Amino acid sequence: MKNILFILISFAFWPHQLSGQRTLFDKENNKTRDKLEHFLKQVDAPGMAVSISYKGNVIFSEGFGYADIANKVKIDPSKTKFRIASITKTITAATLGKLVELGSIDFNNTANFYLDSLSKKKYDFTIRQLGGHLSGMMREPSEERFNKNYSRKDFYRVFSLDELEFEPSTKIQYSNYGFKLLGLIVEKKCGMSLTECQKKYVIDKLGLRNTMMDTGVYDSNTTTFYSIRNRQVAISPPAKCSFKYAEGCYLSTSEDLVILGNGFLYSNRILNSETLKQLIKSQHLKNGEKTNYGIGFFSSTDYYGNYYYGHEGRYVGGISLLYVYPKEEIVITCLINLDLINKDLKSYIQEILFRYIDKIHNNL
């Protein structure tokens, strides 16, 4: 009840907070607007939404370009839903973290400990290694690469055929396959479907009203998804999402994602401080080398030396980015309705953030 009351109070004061904080960062916001308009023209993307918060309050939130080119539908960062792609992994990781807090899962137990029907491999791997892309599993299930109808029914059979590609924790290899497995473990210990568990422990907990699974049925506030075909922007082919909700296939708005990011910045909005630390802290290879990835989150320093964590994503019809700067208490998210651009979005966003961070470091 306290969490619900907190969320309702936050929404009630949101417009006032937005107005006051925007005034504080007027100069930076004007620069950001100009740079994003220029960026959109450079990459020739249909549209994008960018939202930034400082100390939990939105200081910038705007849409650029179009959600629908043909009908000239403009983007509203509070309503227009994009594909968030692999940012979904942070939702899965947070759900996993909540089950750890409830005593249902231990990060250091093996996958076979929870799924006894899972075939054994040459090496055991833990939940922590799965969440950090250290398990040795390939990027995608072998048959999923060729079978567009690959489903959970295929998982155990295909898993028994697919071998690990390396000894766990001897290298890092990004693996959606590993997150599929984490999703099955979450379901087993949660006692409900993965998406119901994600909704209960993360989405509803934060009041994310515009964050939902991509079912292929869209309302008027969902952007059209675009891809590059024959060097031209065209409507994307349908996405296959039926068994991809652990690693991707969620829709959201940039303003919802800012709330999500603040849930990863401040303890007890979703998870306690110790659990958040375990998700965000970089893991290490057996040789001691840092991976710059925790459990469902990367963590690193940007070009200017500022520490941050979060996730990026790309999937059919969309590019996404969510960064959290804990020292400065800044969260930024960017969503684009095109899945391929010719510029480094990461560097561009870091350049934009530098102005805000510089102002904060100089005591505003």
Short mmCIF file of C-alpha atoms in Angstrom, two decimals:
data_model
loop_
_atom_site.label_atom_id
_atom_site.label_comp_id
_atom_site.label_asym_id
_atom_site.label_seq_id
_atom_site.Cartn_x
_atom_site.Cartn_y
_atom_site.Cartn_z
CA MET A 1 0.00 0.00 0.00
CA LYS A 2 2.87 2.40 0.82
CA ASN A 3 4.44 1.74 -2.60
CA ILE A 4 1.13 2.46 -4.37
CA LEU A 5 0.66 5.67 -2.36
CA PHE A 6 4.22 6.75 -3.24
CA ILE A 7 3.56 6.20 -6.96
CA LEU A 8 0.24 8.11 -6.86
CA ILE A 9 1.85 11.04 -5.05
CA SER A 10 4.72 11.05 -7.57
CA PHE A 11 2.30 11.26 -10.51
CA ALA A 12 0.28 14.00 -8.80
CA PHE A 13 3.35 16.25 -8.45
CA TRP A 14 5.00 15.23 -11.76
CA PRO A 15 3.89 18.32 -13.82
CA HIS A 16 5.07 20.72 -11.09
CA GLN A 17 8.40 18.91 -10.74
CA LEU A 18 8.86 18.89 -14.50
CA SER A 19 8.28 22.64 -14.78
CA GLY A 20 10.62 23.57 -11.92
CA GLN A 21 13.46 21.28 -12.91
CA ARG A 22 13.24 22.26 -16.57
CA THR A 23 13.78 25.90 -15.62
CA LEU A 24 16.91 24.87 -13.72
CA PHE A 25 18.31 23.19 -16.83
CA ASP A 26 16.93 25.57 -19.49
CA LYS A 27 20.26 26.12 -21.22
CA GLU A 28 21.14 22.42 -21.30
CA ASN A 29 17.65 21.47 -22.49
CA ASN A 30 17.80 23.91 -25.40
CA LYS A 31 21.15 22.44 -26.46
CA THR A 32 19.77 18.93 -26.11
CA ARG A 33 16.74 19.75 -28.25
CA ASP A 34 18.93 21.21 -31.00
CA LYS A 35 21.33 18.27 -30.95
CA LEU A 36 18.58 15.66 -31.06
CA GLU A 37 16.82 17.37 -33.96
CA HIS A 38 20.14 17.42 -35.80
CA PHE A 39 20.82 13.77 -34.90
CA LEU A 40 17.45 12.61 -36.22
CA LYS A 41 18.14 14.28 -39.56
CA GLN A 42 21.62 12.77 -39.71
CA VAL A 43 20.44 9.19 -39.16
CA ASP A 44 17.27 9.63 -41.25
CA ALA A 45 15.15 7.85 -38.65
CA PRO A 46 11.38 8.35 -38.59
CA GLY A 47 11.21 9.33 -34.94
CA MET A 48 12.58 9.14 -31.42
CA ALA A 49 11.69 9.94 -27.82
CA VAL A 50 14.18 11.06 -25.18
CA SER A 51 13.52 11.57 -21.47
CA ILE A 52 15.94 12.63 -18.72
CA SER A 53 15.44 12.79 -14.96
CA TYR A 54 17.52 14.34 -12.20
CA LYS A 55 17.02 13.26 -8.59
CA GLY A 56 13.89 11.40 -9.65
CA ASN A 57 12.26 14.37 -11.40
CA VAL A 58 11.91 14.70 -15.18
CA ILE A 59 13.96 17.60 -16.52
CA PHE A 60 13.63 16.87 -20.24
CA SER A 61 11.10 14.76 -22.14
CA GLU A 62 10.34 15.29 -25.81
CA GLY A 63 9.45 13.45 -28.99
CA PHE A 64 11.08 14.10 -32.36
CA GLY A 65 9.90 13.12 -35.81
CA TYR A 66 7.01 10.77 -36.38
CA ALA A 67 5.52 7.63 -34.89
CA ASP A 68 3.83 7.06 -38.25
CA ILE A 69 5.40 8.61 -41.33
CA ALA A 70 2.44 8.11 -43.67
CA ASN A 71 -0.08 9.75 -41.34
CA LYS A 72 2.33 12.31 -39.82
CA VAL A 73 1.58 11.13 -36.28
CA LYS A 74 3.87 12.92 -33.83
CA ILE A 75 5.63 11.22 -30.93
CA ASP A 76 4.48 11.82 -27.36
CA PRO A 77 7.12 10.59 -24.85
CA SER A 78 4.42 9.94 -22.27
CA LYS A 79 2.23 7.84 -24.60
CA THR A 80 4.11 6.58 -27.66
CA LYS A 81 5.25 3.00 -27.12
CA PHE A 82 8.40 1.67 -28.78
CA ARG A 83 10.13 -1.71 -28.69
CA ILE A 84 12.64 -1.60 -25.84
CA ALA A 85 14.46 -4.76 -27.00
CA SER A 86 17.16 -5.91 -24.55
CA ILE A 87 16.32 -3.33 -21.90
CA THR A 88 13.80 -6.06 -21.07
CA LYS A 89 16.72 -7.99 -19.56
CA THR A 90 16.83 -5.46 -16.72
CA ILE A 91 13.18 -6.24 -15.93
CA THR A 92 13.95 -9.96 -15.91
CA ALA A 93 17.02 -9.39 -13.72
CA ALA A 94 15.00 -7.29 -11.26
CA THR A 95 12.30 -10.00 -11.12
CA LEU A 96 15.03 -12.55 -10.45
CA GLY A 97 16.45 -10.27 -7.75
CA LYS A 98 13.07 -10.07 -6.02
CA LEU A 99 12.87 -13.88 -5.94
CA VAL A 100 16.35 -13.88 -4.37
CA GLU A 101 15.11 -11.48 -1.70
CA LEU A 102 12.13 -13.77 -1.08
CA GLY A 103 14.48 -16.72 -0.60
CA SER A 104 13.21 -18.61 -3.66
CA ILE A 105 16.41 -18.35 -5.70
CA ASP A 106 20.12 -18.17 -4.90
CA PHE A 107 22.38 -16.51 -7.48
CA ASN A 108 25.08 -19.10 -6.76
CA ASN A 109 22.96 -22.21 -7.38
CA THR A 110 23.13 -23.95 -10.75
CA ALA A 111 20.40 -23.98 -13.36
CA ASN A 112 20.02 -27.75 -12.90
CA PHE A 113 19.33 -27.19 -9.20
CA TYR A 114 16.04 -25.50 -10.17
CA LEU A 115 15.20 -27.40 -13.36
CA ASP A 116 15.96 -31.06 -12.75
CA SER A 117 14.63 -32.00 -16.20
CA LEU A 118 17.35 -29.86 -17.81
CA SER A 119 19.97 -32.01 -19.51
CA LYS A 120 23.44 -31.89 -17.96
CA LYS A 121 26.33 -30.26 -19.78
CA LYS A 122 30.08 -30.75 -19.54
CA TYR A 123 30.20 -27.86 -17.06
CA ASP A 124 27.69 -26.62 -14.51
CA PHE A 125 26.83 -22.92 -14.58
CA THR A 126 25.13 -20.74 -11.99
CA ILE A 127 22.26 -18.27 -12.10
CA ARG A 128 24.84 -15.51 -11.67
CA GLN A 129 26.81 -16.73 -14.69
CA LEU A 130 23.65 -17.00 -16.78
CA GLY A 131 22.68 -13.42 -15.88
CA GLY A 132 26.19 -12.17 -16.71
CA HIS A 133 26.55 -13.93 -20.09
CA LEU A 134 29.30 -16.14 -18.67
CA SER A 135 27.59 -19.54 -18.87
CA GLY A 136 29.15 -20.69 -22.14
CA MET A 137 25.78 -20.81 -23.90
CA MET A 138 25.57 -19.66 -27.52
CA ARG A 139 23.84 -16.40 -28.40
CA GLU A 140 20.59 -17.99 -29.66
CA PRO A 141 19.25 -21.57 -29.56
CA SER A 142 20.52 -23.37 -32.66
CA GLU A 143 17.10 -24.10 -34.09
CA GLU A 144 15.75 -20.63 -33.38
CA ARG A 145 18.11 -19.29 -36.02
CA PHE A 146 16.22 -21.21 -38.69
CA ASN A 147 12.84 -21.94 -37.11
CA LYS A 148 10.73 -18.79 -36.82
CA ASN A 149 8.14 -20.74 -34.84
CA TYR A 150 10.64 -21.85 -32.18
CA SER A 151 8.74 -22.05 -28.88
CA ARG A 152 9.13 -23.12 -25.27
CA LYS A 153 8.03 -26.61 -26.37
CA ASP A 154 11.25 -26.84 -28.38
CA PHE A 155 13.49 -25.55 -25.60
CA TYR A 156 14.39 -28.70 -23.64
CA ARG A 157 14.86 -30.83 -26.77
CA VAL A 158 17.10 -28.25 -28.44
CA PHE A 159 18.98 -27.53 -25.21
CA SER A 160 19.93 -31.20 -24.98
CA LEU A 161 21.54 -30.92 -28.44
CA ASP A 162 23.28 -27.56 -28.07
CA GLU A 163 26.70 -27.77 -26.42
CA LEU A 164 28.37 -25.06 -24.37
CA GLU A 165 30.82 -23.05 -26.44
CA PHE A 166 33.34 -22.49 -23.63
CA GLU A 167 33.98 -23.21 -19.97
CA PRO A 168 31.84 -20.85 -17.83
CA SER A 169 33.54 -17.61 -16.74
CA THR A 170 36.49 -18.05 -19.10
CA LYS A 171 34.97 -15.48 -21.48
CA ILE A 172 31.86 -13.34 -21.85
CA GLN A 173 29.47 -14.01 -24.73
CA TYR A 174 26.15 -12.23 -24.99
CA SER A 175 23.40 -14.85 -24.80
CA ASN A 176 19.67 -14.42 -25.28
CA TYR A 177 19.59 -18.20 -24.91
CA GLY A 178 20.82 -17.83 -21.33
CA PHE A 179 18.04 -15.37 -20.53
CA LYS A 180 15.43 -17.73 -21.95
CA LEU A 181 16.68 -20.26 -19.43
CA LEU A 182 16.55 -17.68 -16.64
CA GLY A 183 12.94 -16.98 -17.64
CA LEU A 184 12.04 -20.65 -17.20
CA ILE A 185 13.70 -20.70 -13.78
CA VAL A 186 11.79 -17.56 -12.75
CA GLU A 187 8.53 -19.19 -13.83
CA LYS A 188 9.30 -22.35 -11.87
CA LYS A 189 10.06 -20.48 -8.64
CA CYS A 190 7.49 -17.74 -9.08
CA GLY A 191 4.60 -20.13 -9.65
CA MET A 192 3.17 -18.10 -12.52
CA SER A 193 4.14 -17.16 -16.07
CA LEU A 194 7.27 -15.07 -16.56
CA THR A 195 5.29 -12.05 -17.78
CA GLU A 196 2.91 -12.26 -14.80
CA CYS A 197 5.90 -12.37 -12.47
CA GLN A 198 7.61 -9.43 -14.24
CA LYS A 199 4.36 -7.49 -13.96
CA LYS A 200 3.87 -8.26 -10.28
CA TYR A 201 7.38 -7.51 -9.04
CA VAL A 202 8.54 -4.74 -11.36
CA ILE A 203 5.96 -3.22 -13.72
CA ASP A 204 3.06 -2.86 -11.29
CA LYS A 205 5.40 -2.10 -8.38
CA LEU A 206 6.60 1.02 -10.21
CA GLY A 207 3.25 1.91 -11.78
CA LEU A 208 4.52 1.54 -15.34
CA ARG A 209 1.21 2.07 -17.12
CA ASN A 210 2.63 1.95 -20.65
CA THR A 211 5.06 -0.95 -20.31
CA MET A 212 3.75 -4.25 -21.64
CA MET A 213 4.54 -7.38 -23.59
CA ASP A 214 4.61 -7.13 -27.39
CA THR A 215 1.77 -9.39 -28.53
CA GLY A 216 1.61 -8.13 -32.11
CA VAL A 217 -1.69 -6.34 -31.43
CA TYR A 218 -1.11 -2.60 -31.14
CA ASP A 219 -3.17 0.40 -30.08
CA SER A 220 -3.08 3.89 -31.58
CA ASN A 221 -0.30 4.95 -29.19
CA THR A 222 2.15 2.34 -30.47
CA THR A 223 4.66 3.57 -33.01
CA THR A 224 4.93 2.01 -36.43
CA PHE A 225 8.14 -0.04 -36.57
CA TYR A 226 10.61 0.61 -39.38
CA SER A 227 13.62 -1.14 -40.92
CA ILE A 228 16.03 -0.35 -43.76
CA ARG A 229 15.28 -2.25 -46.97
CA ASN A 230 17.14 -1.57 -50.19
CA ARG A 231 18.61 1.52 -48.50
CA GLN A 232 15.12 2.88 -47.84
CA VAL A 233 13.06 3.20 -44.67
CA ALA A 234 10.22 0.66 -44.80
CA ILE A 235 7.75 -0.87 -42.38
CA SER A 236 9.37 -3.74 -40.47
CA PRO A 237 8.28 -7.37 -40.81
CA PRO A 238 6.31 -8.76 -37.84
CA ALA A 239 8.35 -9.66 -34.75
CA LYS A 240 8.23 -13.20 -33.35
CA CYS A 241 7.78 -12.68 -29.62
CA SER A 242 5.99 -15.69 -28.18
CA PHE A 243 9.07 -17.03 -26.37
CA LYS A 244 11.24 -13.93 -26.03
CA TYR A 245 9.88 -12.11 -22.99
CA ALA A 246 12.88 -12.85 -20.80
CA GLU A 247 15.37 -11.23 -23.16
CA GLY A 248 13.23 -8.75 -25.13
CA CYS A 249 9.85 -8.16 -26.75
CA TYR A 250 8.49 -5.52 -24.37
CA LEU A 251 6.98 -2.17 -25.37
CA SER A 252 7.33 1.02 -23.36
CA THR A 253 7.51 4.80 -23.48
CA SER A 254 10.57 6.88 -22.72
CA GLU A 255 8.85 8.34 -19.64
CA ASP A 256 8.01 4.90 -18.28
CA LEU A 257 11.62 3.84 -18.78
CA VAL A 258 12.83 6.85 -16.80
CA ILE A 259 10.66 5.63 -13.91
CA LEU A 260 12.14 2.15 -14.39
CA GLY A 261 15.66 3.61 -14.35
CA ASN A 262 14.95 5.41 -11.10
CA GLY A 263 13.76 2.09 -9.71
CA PHE A 264 17.30 0.84 -10.37
CA LEU A 265 18.82 4.01 -8.90
CA TYR A 266 17.00 4.21 -5.57
CA SER A 267 16.74 1.21 -3.26
CA ASN A 268 13.42 -0.17 -2.03
CA ARG A 269 11.43 1.00 -5.03
CA ILE A 270 11.86 -2.51 -6.44
CA LEU A 271 14.80 -4.08 -4.62
CA ASN A 272 16.90 -3.46 -1.54
CA SER A 273 20.33 -1.88 -1.87
CA GLU A 274 22.27 -5.15 -1.51
CA THR A 275 20.32 -6.87 -4.30
CA LEU A 276 20.68 -3.85 -6.60
CA LYS A 277 24.42 -3.90 -5.93
CA GLN A 278 24.62 -7.56 -6.95
CA LEU A 279 22.79 -6.88 -10.22
CA ILE A 280 24.88 -3.88 -11.15
CA LYS A 281 28.37 -4.82 -9.96
CA SER A 282 30.66 -6.08 -12.72
CA GLN A 283 31.48 -9.76 -12.66
CA HIS A 284 34.96 -11.13 -13.37
CA LEU A 285 36.40 -13.84 -15.57
CA LYS A 286 38.46 -16.61 -14.01
CA ASN A 287 41.61 -14.71 -14.97
CA GLY A 288 40.43 -11.72 -12.91
CA GLU A 289 39.41 -9.54 -15.85
CA LYS A 290 36.31 -7.41 -15.33
CA THR A 291 33.42 -8.07 -17.71
CA ASN A 292 31.69 -4.71 -17.16
CA TYR A 293 28.44 -6.66 -16.84
CA GLY A 294 26.63 -7.69 -13.68
CA ILE A 295 23.33 -9.60 -13.85
CA GLY A 296 21.17 -8.10 -16.58
CA PHE A 297 23.05 -4.77 -16.43
CA PHE A 298 26.27 -3.48 -17.91
CA SER A 299 28.32 -1.14 -15.73
CA SER A 300 31.14 1.02 -16.98
CA THR A 301 32.49 4.56 -17.29
CA ASP A 302 31.64 6.82 -20.18
CA TYR A 303 34.03 8.72 -22.47
CA TYR A 304 34.34 11.46 -19.83
CA GLY A 305 35.11 9.07 -16.97
CA ASN A 306 31.67 9.13 -15.33
CA TYR A 307 30.37 5.84 -13.92
CA TYR A 308 27.02 4.57 -15.18
CA TYR A 309 25.03 1.37 -15.67
CA GLY A 310 22.01 0.24 -17.65
CA HIS A 311 21.31 -1.51 -20.94
CA GLU A 312 20.94 -0.97 -24.66
CA GLY A 313 18.93 -2.90 -27.21
CA ARG A 314 18.09 -3.40 -30.85
CA TYR A 315 15.39 -5.54 -32.37
CA VAL A 316 13.11 -5.51 -35.41
CA GLY A 317 11.88 -1.92 -35.76
CA GLY A 318 13.60 -0.36 -32.80
CA ILE A 319 16.71 0.81 -30.95
CA SER A 320 16.70 1.51 -27.22
CA LEU A 321 18.98 2.88 -24.52
CA LEU A 322 18.66 3.29 -20.74
CA TYR A 323 21.52 4.77 -18.69
CA VAL A 324 21.65 5.44 -14.95
CA TYR A 325 24.33 7.74 -13.48
CA PRO A 326 24.16 7.07 -9.72
CA LYS A 327 26.57 9.75 -8.48
CA GLU A 328 24.78 12.49 -10.40
CA GLU A 329 21.32 10.87 -9.90
CA ILE A 330 20.60 11.16 -13.61
CA VAL A 331 18.59 8.71 -15.71
CA ILE A 332 18.30 9.00 -19.47
CA THR A 333 16.42 6.91 -21.98
CA CYS A 334 16.23 7.09 -25.76
CA LEU A 335 13.87 5.12 -28.01
CA ILE A 336 14.00 5.08 -31.83
CA ASN A 337 11.49 3.41 -34.17
CA LEU A 338 14.15 2.28 -36.65
CA ASP A 339 16.44 -0.72 -36.11
CA LEU A 340 19.54 0.49 -37.95
CA ILE A 341 21.24 3.88 -37.87
CA ASN A 342 24.59 5.07 -39.19
CA LYS A 343 25.70 6.95 -36.05
CA ASP A 344 26.97 5.88 -32.63
CA LEU A 345 23.94 6.59 -30.42
CA LYS A 346 25.85 5.73 -27.25
CA SER A 347 28.52 8.39 -27.82
CA TYR A 348 25.92 10.95 -28.87
CA ILE A 349 23.88 10.46 -25.70
CA GLN A 350 26.99 10.64 -23.52
CA GLU A 351 27.94 13.92 -25.20
CA ILE A 352 24.47 15.30 -24.44
CA LEU A 353 24.65 14.18 -20.82
CA PHE A 354 28.07 15.77 -20.31
CA ARG A 355 26.48 19.25 -20.16
CA TYR A 356 24.06 18.21 -17.41
CA ILE A 357 26.73 16.35 -15.46
CA ASP A 358 29.16 19.26 -15.74
CA LYS A 359 26.52 21.61 -14.35
CA ILE A 360 25.75 19.25 -11.46
CA HIS A 361 29.44 18.81 -10.66
CA ASN A 362 29.77 22.59 -10.54
CA ASN A 363 26.91 22.78 -8.02
CA LEU A 364 24.39 23.86 -10.64
#
